[in-house]
Amino acid sequence: MSGNIPIMTLDGPAGAGKGTVSRAIANKLGWHYLDSGAIYRSLAVAVLDAGVALDDMDGIVNVANKMDLSFGSGDTPSVMLNGKIITDRITTETCGHITSQIAANGQVRQALLQKQREFCRSPGLVADGRDMGTVVFPEAQYKVFLTASAEERAQRRFKQLKEKGIDVSLIGLAKEIEERDRRDMERSVAPLKMADGAVLVDSSDMSIDDVIAQCLALLEA
Ligand code: DC
């Protein structure tokens, strides 16, 4: 349990800007930051490396229970899995897809629950994901559901990948994002949905600074 440690949760679909916004808020407040997607993504990498099939849920849970995962600090923190840096491997679209499939299983989610809750330490936590306000930290005092139109999210991701020199088709990307959203929203365990008491922020026509300001205003409300 988090006791009286303050928590802000930011849930929402892929590409809504949760990572950028959450990191900025955590920096500003001097709070810890949990990128729960990175934990799920790291599990996907661990599963691939272990040669476990994506439909072997017992095998996946076993990998989850054994994986030794640690995060560095900074704007793009390095991710270390079983002694190897996997930072670049977890950011690919393919990894996002595999992750979304694995993450639909309840036993897998249960295996990662404690790892996520351990991030809640004084003086506070900003937690970014799909079920932060509904399942992992339902007791959070500040809850945001951050979204943006599917077109806008695809455009943003397209731009990010282009800047990294990765060539993808915008239409293909939009399709993949919609498919991942659907799977994350329609799964029976911990689906992506707005938590009770969450504030809806649609960032489609907002600057990052405005989104950050709107989230920070919750602390003063
Ligand atoms: O936020 P992200 O794109 O890094 O997340 C990758 C996938 O991980 C996402 O499609 C669904 C899954 N995920 C999840 O099920 N629950 C979370 N709290 C975070 C991510």
mmCIF file of C-alpha atoms and ligand atoms in Angstrom:
data_model
loop_
_atom_site.group_PDB
_atom_site.id
_atom_site.type_symbol
_atom_site.label_atom_id
_atom_site.label_comp_id
_atom_site.label_asym_id
_atom_site.label_seq_id
_atom_site.Cartn_x
_atom_site.Cartn_y
_atom_site.Cartn_z
ATOM 1 C CA MET A 1 0.000 0.000 0.000
ATOM 2 C CA SER A 2 1.143 3.511 -0.677
ATOM 3 C CA GLY A 3 0.099 4.895 2.728
ATOM 4 C CA ASN A 4 0.047 8.641 2.374
ATOM 5 C CA ILE A 5 2.547 8.902 -0.473
ATOM 6 C CA PRO A 6 0.926 11.043 -3.176
ATOM 7 C CA ILE A 7 0.348 9.365 -6.543
ATOM 8 C CA MET A 8 -0.669 10.787 -9.907
ATOM 9 C CA THR A 9 -1.763 8.217 -12.505
ATOM 10 C CA LEU A 10 -1.813 8.882 -16.248
ATOM 11 C CA ASP A 11 -3.600 6.255 -18.291
ATOM 12 C CA GLY A 12 -4.503 6.355 -21.946
ATOM 13 C CA PRO A 13 -3.979 4.870 -25.401
ATOM 14 C CA ALA A 14 -0.654 4.520 -27.231
ATOM 15 C CA GLY A 15 0.848 7.778 -28.443
ATOM 16 C CA ALA A 16 -1.276 10.169 -26.354
ATOM 17 C CA GLY A 17 1.894 11.710 -24.902
ATOM 18 C CA LYS A 18 1.720 10.034 -21.486
ATOM 19 C CA GLY A 19 5.467 9.338 -21.350
ATOM 20 C CA THR A 20 6.588 12.888 -22.110
ATOM 21 C CA VAL A 21 3.978 14.437 -19.838
ATOM 22 C CA SER A 22 4.514 12.007 -16.939
ATOM 23 C CA ARG A 23 8.286 12.390 -17.027
ATOM 24 C CA ALA A 24 8.008 16.185 -17.059
ATOM 25 C CA ILE A 25 5.598 16.190 -14.113
ATOM 26 C CA ALA A 26 7.793 13.785 -12.131
ATOM 27 C CA ASN A 27 10.841 15.999 -12.824
ATOM 28 C CA LYS A 28 9.010 19.129 -11.830
ATOM 29 C CA LEU A 29 7.705 17.652 -8.586
ATOM 30 C CA GLY A 30 10.828 15.627 -7.791
ATOM 31 C CA TRP A 31 8.656 12.474 -7.666
ATOM 32 C CA HIS A 32 9.493 8.981 -8.889
ATOM 33 C CA TYR A 33 8.322 7.905 -12.318
ATOM 34 C CA LEU A 34 6.886 4.526 -13.303
ATOM 35 C CA ASP A 35 6.807 3.667 -17.009
ATOM 36 C CA SER A 36 4.686 0.526 -16.674
ATOM 37 C CA GLY A 37 4.682 0.009 -20.455
ATOM 38 C CA ALA A 38 8.477 -0.385 -20.267
ATOM 39 C CA ILE A 39 8.035 -3.206 -17.727
ATOM 40 C CA TYR A 40 5.556 -5.012 -20.006
ATOM 41 C CA ARG A 41 7.798 -4.369 -23.021
ATOM 42 C CA SER A 42 10.844 -5.718 -21.166
ATOM 43 C CA LEU A 43 8.909 -8.868 -20.401
ATOM 44 C CA ALA A 44 8.206 -9.278 -24.125
ATOM 45 C CA VAL A 45 11.960 -9.046 -24.825
ATOM 46 C CA ALA A 46 12.702 -11.524 -22.011
ATOM 47 C CA VAL A 47 10.124 -13.943 -23.457
ATOM 48 C CA LEU A 48 11.626 -13.701 -26.955
ATOM 49 C CA ASP A 49 15.150 -14.194 -25.576
ATOM 50 C CA ALA A 50 14.046 -17.223 -23.567
ATOM 51 C CA GLY A 51 12.499 -18.768 -26.679
ATOM 52 C CA VAL A 52 9.123 -19.099 -24.937
ATOM 53 C CA ALA A 53 6.107 -19.204 -27.268
ATOM 54 C CA LEU A 54 3.719 -16.238 -27.092
ATOM 55 C CA ASP A 55 0.784 -18.529 -26.262
ATOM 56 C CA ASP A 56 2.629 -20.373 -23.468
ATOM 57 C CA MET A 57 1.213 -18.366 -20.565
ATOM 58 C CA ASP A 58 2.790 -20.527 -17.835
ATOM 59 C CA GLY A 59 6.164 -20.118 -19.545
ATOM 60 C CA ILE A 60 5.647 -16.340 -19.771
ATOM 61 C CA VAL A 61 4.673 -16.066 -16.091
ATOM 62 C CA ASN A 62 7.790 -18.061 -15.216
ATOM 63 C CA VAL A 63 9.946 -15.615 -17.221
ATOM 64 C CA ALA A 64 8.176 -12.676 -15.520
ATOM 65 C CA ASN A 65 8.873 -14.069 -12.060
ATOM 66 C CA LYS A 66 12.538 -14.634 -12.833
ATOM 67 C CA MET A 67 13.434 -11.512 -14.787
ATOM 68 C CA ASP A 68 15.968 -9.171 -13.240
ATOM 69 C CA LEU A 69 14.968 -5.708 -14.432
ATOM 70 C CA SER A 70 16.361 -2.308 -13.541
ATOM 71 C CA PHE A 71 15.958 1.216 -14.879
ATOM 72 C CA GLY A 72 18.546 3.983 -15.025
ATOM 73 C CA SER A 73 17.624 7.621 -14.516
ATOM 74 C CA GLY A 74 17.443 10.578 -16.927
ATOM 75 C CA ASP A 75 15.205 11.516 -19.831
ATOM 76 C CA THR A 76 15.655 8.275 -21.737
ATOM 77 C CA PRO A 77 16.569 5.924 -18.894
ATOM 78 C CA SER A 78 18.490 2.831 -19.841
ATOM 79 C CA VAL A 79 16.702 -0.443 -19.243
ATOM 80 C CA MET A 80 18.725 -3.414 -18.080
ATOM 81 C CA LEU A 81 17.354 -6.941 -18.317
ATOM 82 C CA ASN A 82 19.292 -9.860 -16.851
ATOM 83 C CA GLY A 83 22.546 -7.865 -17.092
ATOM 84 C CA LYS A 84 22.037 -6.617 -20.671
ATOM 85 C CA ILE A 85 20.988 -3.157 -21.862
ATOM 86 C CA ILE A 86 17.752 -3.507 -23.872
ATOM 87 C CA THR A 87 16.732 0.175 -24.095
ATOM 88 C CA ASP A 88 16.527 0.237 -27.913
ATOM 89 C CA ARG A 89 14.851 -3.140 -28.210
ATOM 90 C CA ILE A 90 11.824 -2.177 -26.139
ATOM 91 C CA THR A 91 10.903 0.884 -28.215
ATOM 92 C CA THR A 92 10.166 -0.804 -31.546
ATOM 93 C CA GLU A 93 6.628 -1.084 -32.942
ATOM 94 C CA THR A 94 7.028 -4.858 -33.147
ATOM 95 C CA CYS A 95 7.854 -5.004 -29.460
ATOM 96 C CA GLY A 96 4.768 -2.860 -28.712
ATOM 97 C CA HIS A 97 2.592 -5.336 -30.581
ATOM 98 C CA ILE A 98 3.950 -8.446 -28.941
ATOM 99 C CA THR A 99 3.695 -6.695 -25.585
ATOM 100 C CA SER A 100 0.039 -5.855 -26.096
ATOM 101 C CA GLN A 101 -0.688 -9.556 -26.809
ATOM 102 C CA ILE A 102 1.163 -10.811 -23.734
ATOM 103 C CA ALA A 103 -0.347 -8.092 -21.543
ATOM 104 C CA ALA A 104 -3.888 -9.317 -22.219
ATOM 105 C CA ASN A 105 -3.362 -12.282 -19.862
ATOM 106 C CA GLY A 106 -4.444 -11.953 -16.237
ATOM 107 C CA GLN A 107 -1.725 -14.222 -14.781
ATOM 108 C CA VAL A 108 0.936 -12.233 -16.588
ATOM 109 C CA ARG A 109 -0.480 -8.967 -15.222
ATOM 110 C CA GLN A 110 -0.611 -10.423 -11.726
ATOM 111 C CA ALA A 111 3.061 -11.430 -11.984
ATOM 112 C CA LEU A 112 4.041 -7.822 -12.757
ATOM 113 C CA LEU A 113 1.821 -6.136 -10.173
ATOM 114 C CA GLN A 114 4.284 -6.091 -7.288
ATOM 115 C CA LYS A 115 7.165 -4.870 -9.485
ATOM 116 C CA GLN A 116 5.029 -1.845 -10.387
ATOM 117 C CA ARG A 117 3.853 -1.124 -6.842
ATOM 118 C CA GLU A 118 7.462 -1.051 -5.624
ATOM 119 C CA PHE A 119 7.907 2.210 -7.512
ATOM 120 C CA CYS A 120 5.665 3.968 -5.030
ATOM 121 C CA ARG A 121 8.179 5.647 -2.748
ATOM 122 C CA SER A 122 8.410 8.951 -0.963
ATOM 123 C CA PRO A 123 8.093 11.798 -1.858
ATOM 124 C CA GLY A 124 5.592 10.732 -4.568
ATOM 125 C CA LEU A 125 4.960 8.830 -7.790
ATOM 126 C CA VAL A 126 3.800 9.608 -11.299
ATOM 127 C CA ALA A 127 2.607 6.343 -12.887
ATOM 128 C CA ASP A 128 2.053 5.989 -16.631
ATOM 129 C CA GLY A 129 0.184 3.105 -18.304
ATOM 130 C CA ARG A 130 -3.226 1.619 -19.059
ATOM 131 C CA ASP A 131 -4.477 0.470 -15.654
ATOM 132 C CA MET A 132 -2.581 2.666 -13.208
ATOM 133 C CA GLY A 133 -5.674 4.412 -11.814
ATOM 134 C CA THR A 134 -7.979 1.388 -12.076
ATOM 135 C CA VAL A 135 -5.916 -1.594 -10.869
ATOM 136 C CA VAL A 136 -2.345 -0.867 -9.805
ATOM 137 C CA PHE A 137 -2.919 2.318 -7.778
ATOM 138 C CA PRO A 138 -6.710 2.669 -7.349
ATOM 139 C CA GLU A 139 -5.998 4.692 -4.204
ATOM 140 C CA ALA A 140 -4.194 7.439 -6.211
ATOM 141 C CA GLN A 141 -5.271 10.964 -5.286
ATOM 142 C CA TYR A 142 -4.765 12.413 -8.788
ATOM 143 C CA LYS A 143 -5.956 10.533 -11.845
ATOM 144 C CA VAL A 144 -5.720 11.614 -15.476
ATOM 145 C CA PHE A 145 -6.997 9.882 -18.600
ATOM 146 C CA LEU A 146 -4.872 11.318 -21.391
ATOM 147 C CA THR A 147 -6.036 10.773 -24.917
ATOM 148 C CA ALA A 148 -5.826 12.233 -28.443
ATOM 149 C CA SER A 149 -7.454 11.371 -31.741
ATOM 150 C CA ALA A 150 -6.083 8.265 -33.477
ATOM 151 C CA GLU A 151 -4.920 10.394 -36.452
ATOM 152 C CA GLU A 152 -3.036 12.781 -34.208
ATOM 153 C CA ARG A 153 -1.396 9.924 -32.317
ATOM 154 C CA ALA A 154 -0.318 8.241 -35.553
ATOM 155 C CA GLN A 155 1.095 11.561 -36.833
ATOM 156 C CA ARG A 156 3.107 12.082 -33.649
ATOM 157 C CA ARG A 157 4.534 8.574 -33.731
ATOM 158 C CA PHE A 158 5.317 8.959 -37.450
ATOM 159 C CA LYS A 159 7.273 12.139 -36.709
ATOM 160 C CA GLN A 160 9.158 10.519 -33.810
ATOM 161 C CA LEU A 161 10.175 7.539 -35.937
ATOM 162 C CA LYS A 162 11.164 9.765 -38.855
ATOM 163 C CA GLU A 163 13.418 11.793 -36.568
ATOM 164 C CA LYS A 164 15.094 8.550 -35.576
ATOM 165 C CA GLY A 165 15.615 7.758 -39.270
ATOM 166 C CA ILE A 166 13.057 4.929 -39.240
ATOM 167 C CA ASP A 167 10.893 4.752 -42.356
ATOM 168 C CA VAL A 168 7.288 3.630 -41.863
ATOM 169 C CA SER A 169 4.000 4.242 -43.647
ATOM 170 C CA LEU A 170 1.628 6.621 -41.883
ATOM 171 C CA ILE A 171 -1.413 4.583 -42.890
ATOM 172 C CA GLY A 172 0.191 1.352 -41.659
ATOM 173 C CA LEU A 173 1.088 3.037 -38.399
ATOM 174 C CA ALA A 174 -2.452 4.351 -37.889
ATOM 175 C CA LYS A 175 -3.817 0.844 -38.482
ATOM 176 C CA GLU A 176 -1.393 -0.690 -35.991
ATOM 177 C CA ILE A 177 -2.234 1.913 -33.364
ATOM 178 C CA GLU A 178 -5.960 1.295 -33.791
ATOM 179 C CA GLU A 179 -5.459 -2.454 -33.545
ATOM 180 C CA ARG A 180 -3.363 -2.098 -30.367
ATOM 181 C CA ASP A 181 -5.947 0.301 -28.833
ATOM 182 C CA ARG A 182 -8.729 -2.142 -29.572
ATOM 183 C CA ARG A 183 -6.856 -5.029 -27.976
ATOM 184 C CA ASP A 184 -5.920 -2.952 -24.895
ATOM 185 C CA MET A 185 -9.520 -1.739 -24.472
ATOM 186 C CA GLU A 186 -11.322 -4.983 -25.199
ATOM 187 C CA ARG A 187 -9.281 -7.391 -23.089
ATOM 188 C CA SER A 188 -11.171 -8.894 -20.178
ATOM 189 C CA VAL A 189 -8.486 -8.193 -17.537
ATOM 190 C CA ALA A 190 -7.546 -4.613 -16.595
ATOM 191 C CA PRO A 191 -8.728 -3.107 -19.900
ATOM 192 C CA LEU A 192 -7.787 0.427 -20.811
ATOM 193 C CA LYS A 193 -10.612 2.586 -19.468
ATOM 194 C CA MET A 194 -11.078 5.760 -17.530
ATOM 195 C CA ALA A 195 -10.722 5.282 -13.769
ATOM 196 C CA ASP A 196 -13.457 6.523 -11.449
ATOM 197 C CA GLY A 197 -12.630 10.079 -10.528
ATOM 198 C CA ALA A 198 -10.163 10.552 -13.391
ATOM 199 C CA VAL A 199 -9.978 13.817 -15.295
ATOM 200 C CA LEU A 200 -10.183 13.472 -19.078
ATOM 201 C CA VAL A 201 -7.550 15.436 -21.004
ATOM 202 C CA ASP A 202 -7.716 15.373 -24.815
ATOM 203 C CA SER A 203 -4.316 16.503 -26.050
ATOM 204 C CA SER A 204 -5.211 16.503 -29.800
ATOM 205 C CA ASP A 205 -5.077 20.295 -30.058
ATOM 206 C CA MET A 206 -2.971 21.082 -27.005
ATOM 207 C CA SER A 207 0.731 21.770 -26.596
ATOM 208 C CA ILE A 208 2.715 19.508 -24.268
ATOM 209 C CA ASP A 209 3.186 22.468 -21.907
ATOM 210 C CA ASP A 210 -0.576 23.020 -21.708
ATOM 211 C CA VAL A 211 -1.167 19.338 -20.941
ATOM 212 C CA ILE A 212 1.485 19.418 -18.206
ATOM 213 C CA ALA A 213 -0.051 22.585 -16.745
ATOM 214 C CA GLN A 214 -3.525 21.026 -16.735
ATOM 215 C CA CYS A 215 -2.241 17.935 -14.897
ATOM 216 C CA LEU A 216 -0.302 20.017 -12.380
ATOM 217 C CA ALA A 217 -3.418 22.098 -11.735
ATOM 218 C CA LEU A 218 -4.995 18.949 -10.241
ATOM 219 C CA LEU A 219 -2.533 19.169 -7.377
ATOM 220 C CA GLU A 220 -3.784 22.635 -6.523
ATOM 221 C CA ALA A 221 -7.471 21.876 -6.945
HETATM 222 O O1 DC B 1 2.626 2.377 -23.030
HETATM 223 P P1 DC B 1 3.332 1.437 -24.015
HETATM 224 O O2 DC B 1 3.052 1.729 -25.458
HETATM 225 O O3 DC B 1 4.791 1.346 -23.737
HETATM 226 O O4 DC B 1 2.703 -0.011 -23.703
HETATM 227 C C1 DC B 1 2.976 -1.132 -24.509
HETATM 228 C C2 DC B 1 1.887 -2.175 -24.322
HETATM 229 O O5 DC B 1 1.956 -2.692 -22.983
HETATM 230 C C3 DC B 1 0.470 -1.671 -24.482
HETATM 231 O O6 DC B 1 -0.002 -1.811 -25.800
HETATM 232 C C4 DC B 1 -0.322 -2.518 -23.526
HETATM 233 C C5 DC B 1 0.677 -2.932 -22.481
HETATM 234 N N1 DC B 1 0.508 -2.208 -21.213
HETATM 235 C C6 DC B 1 -0.473 -2.670 -20.374
HETATM 236 O O7 DC B 1 -1.193 -3.593 -20.710
HETATM 237 N N2 DC B 1 -0.637 -2.085 -19.157
HETATM 238 C C7 DC B 1 0.125 -1.063 -18.769
HETATM 239 N N3 DC B 1 -0.062 -0.523 -17.568
HETATM 240 C C8 DC B 1 1.107 -0.553 -19.642
HETATM 241 C C9 DC B 1 1.284 -1.147 -20.875
#
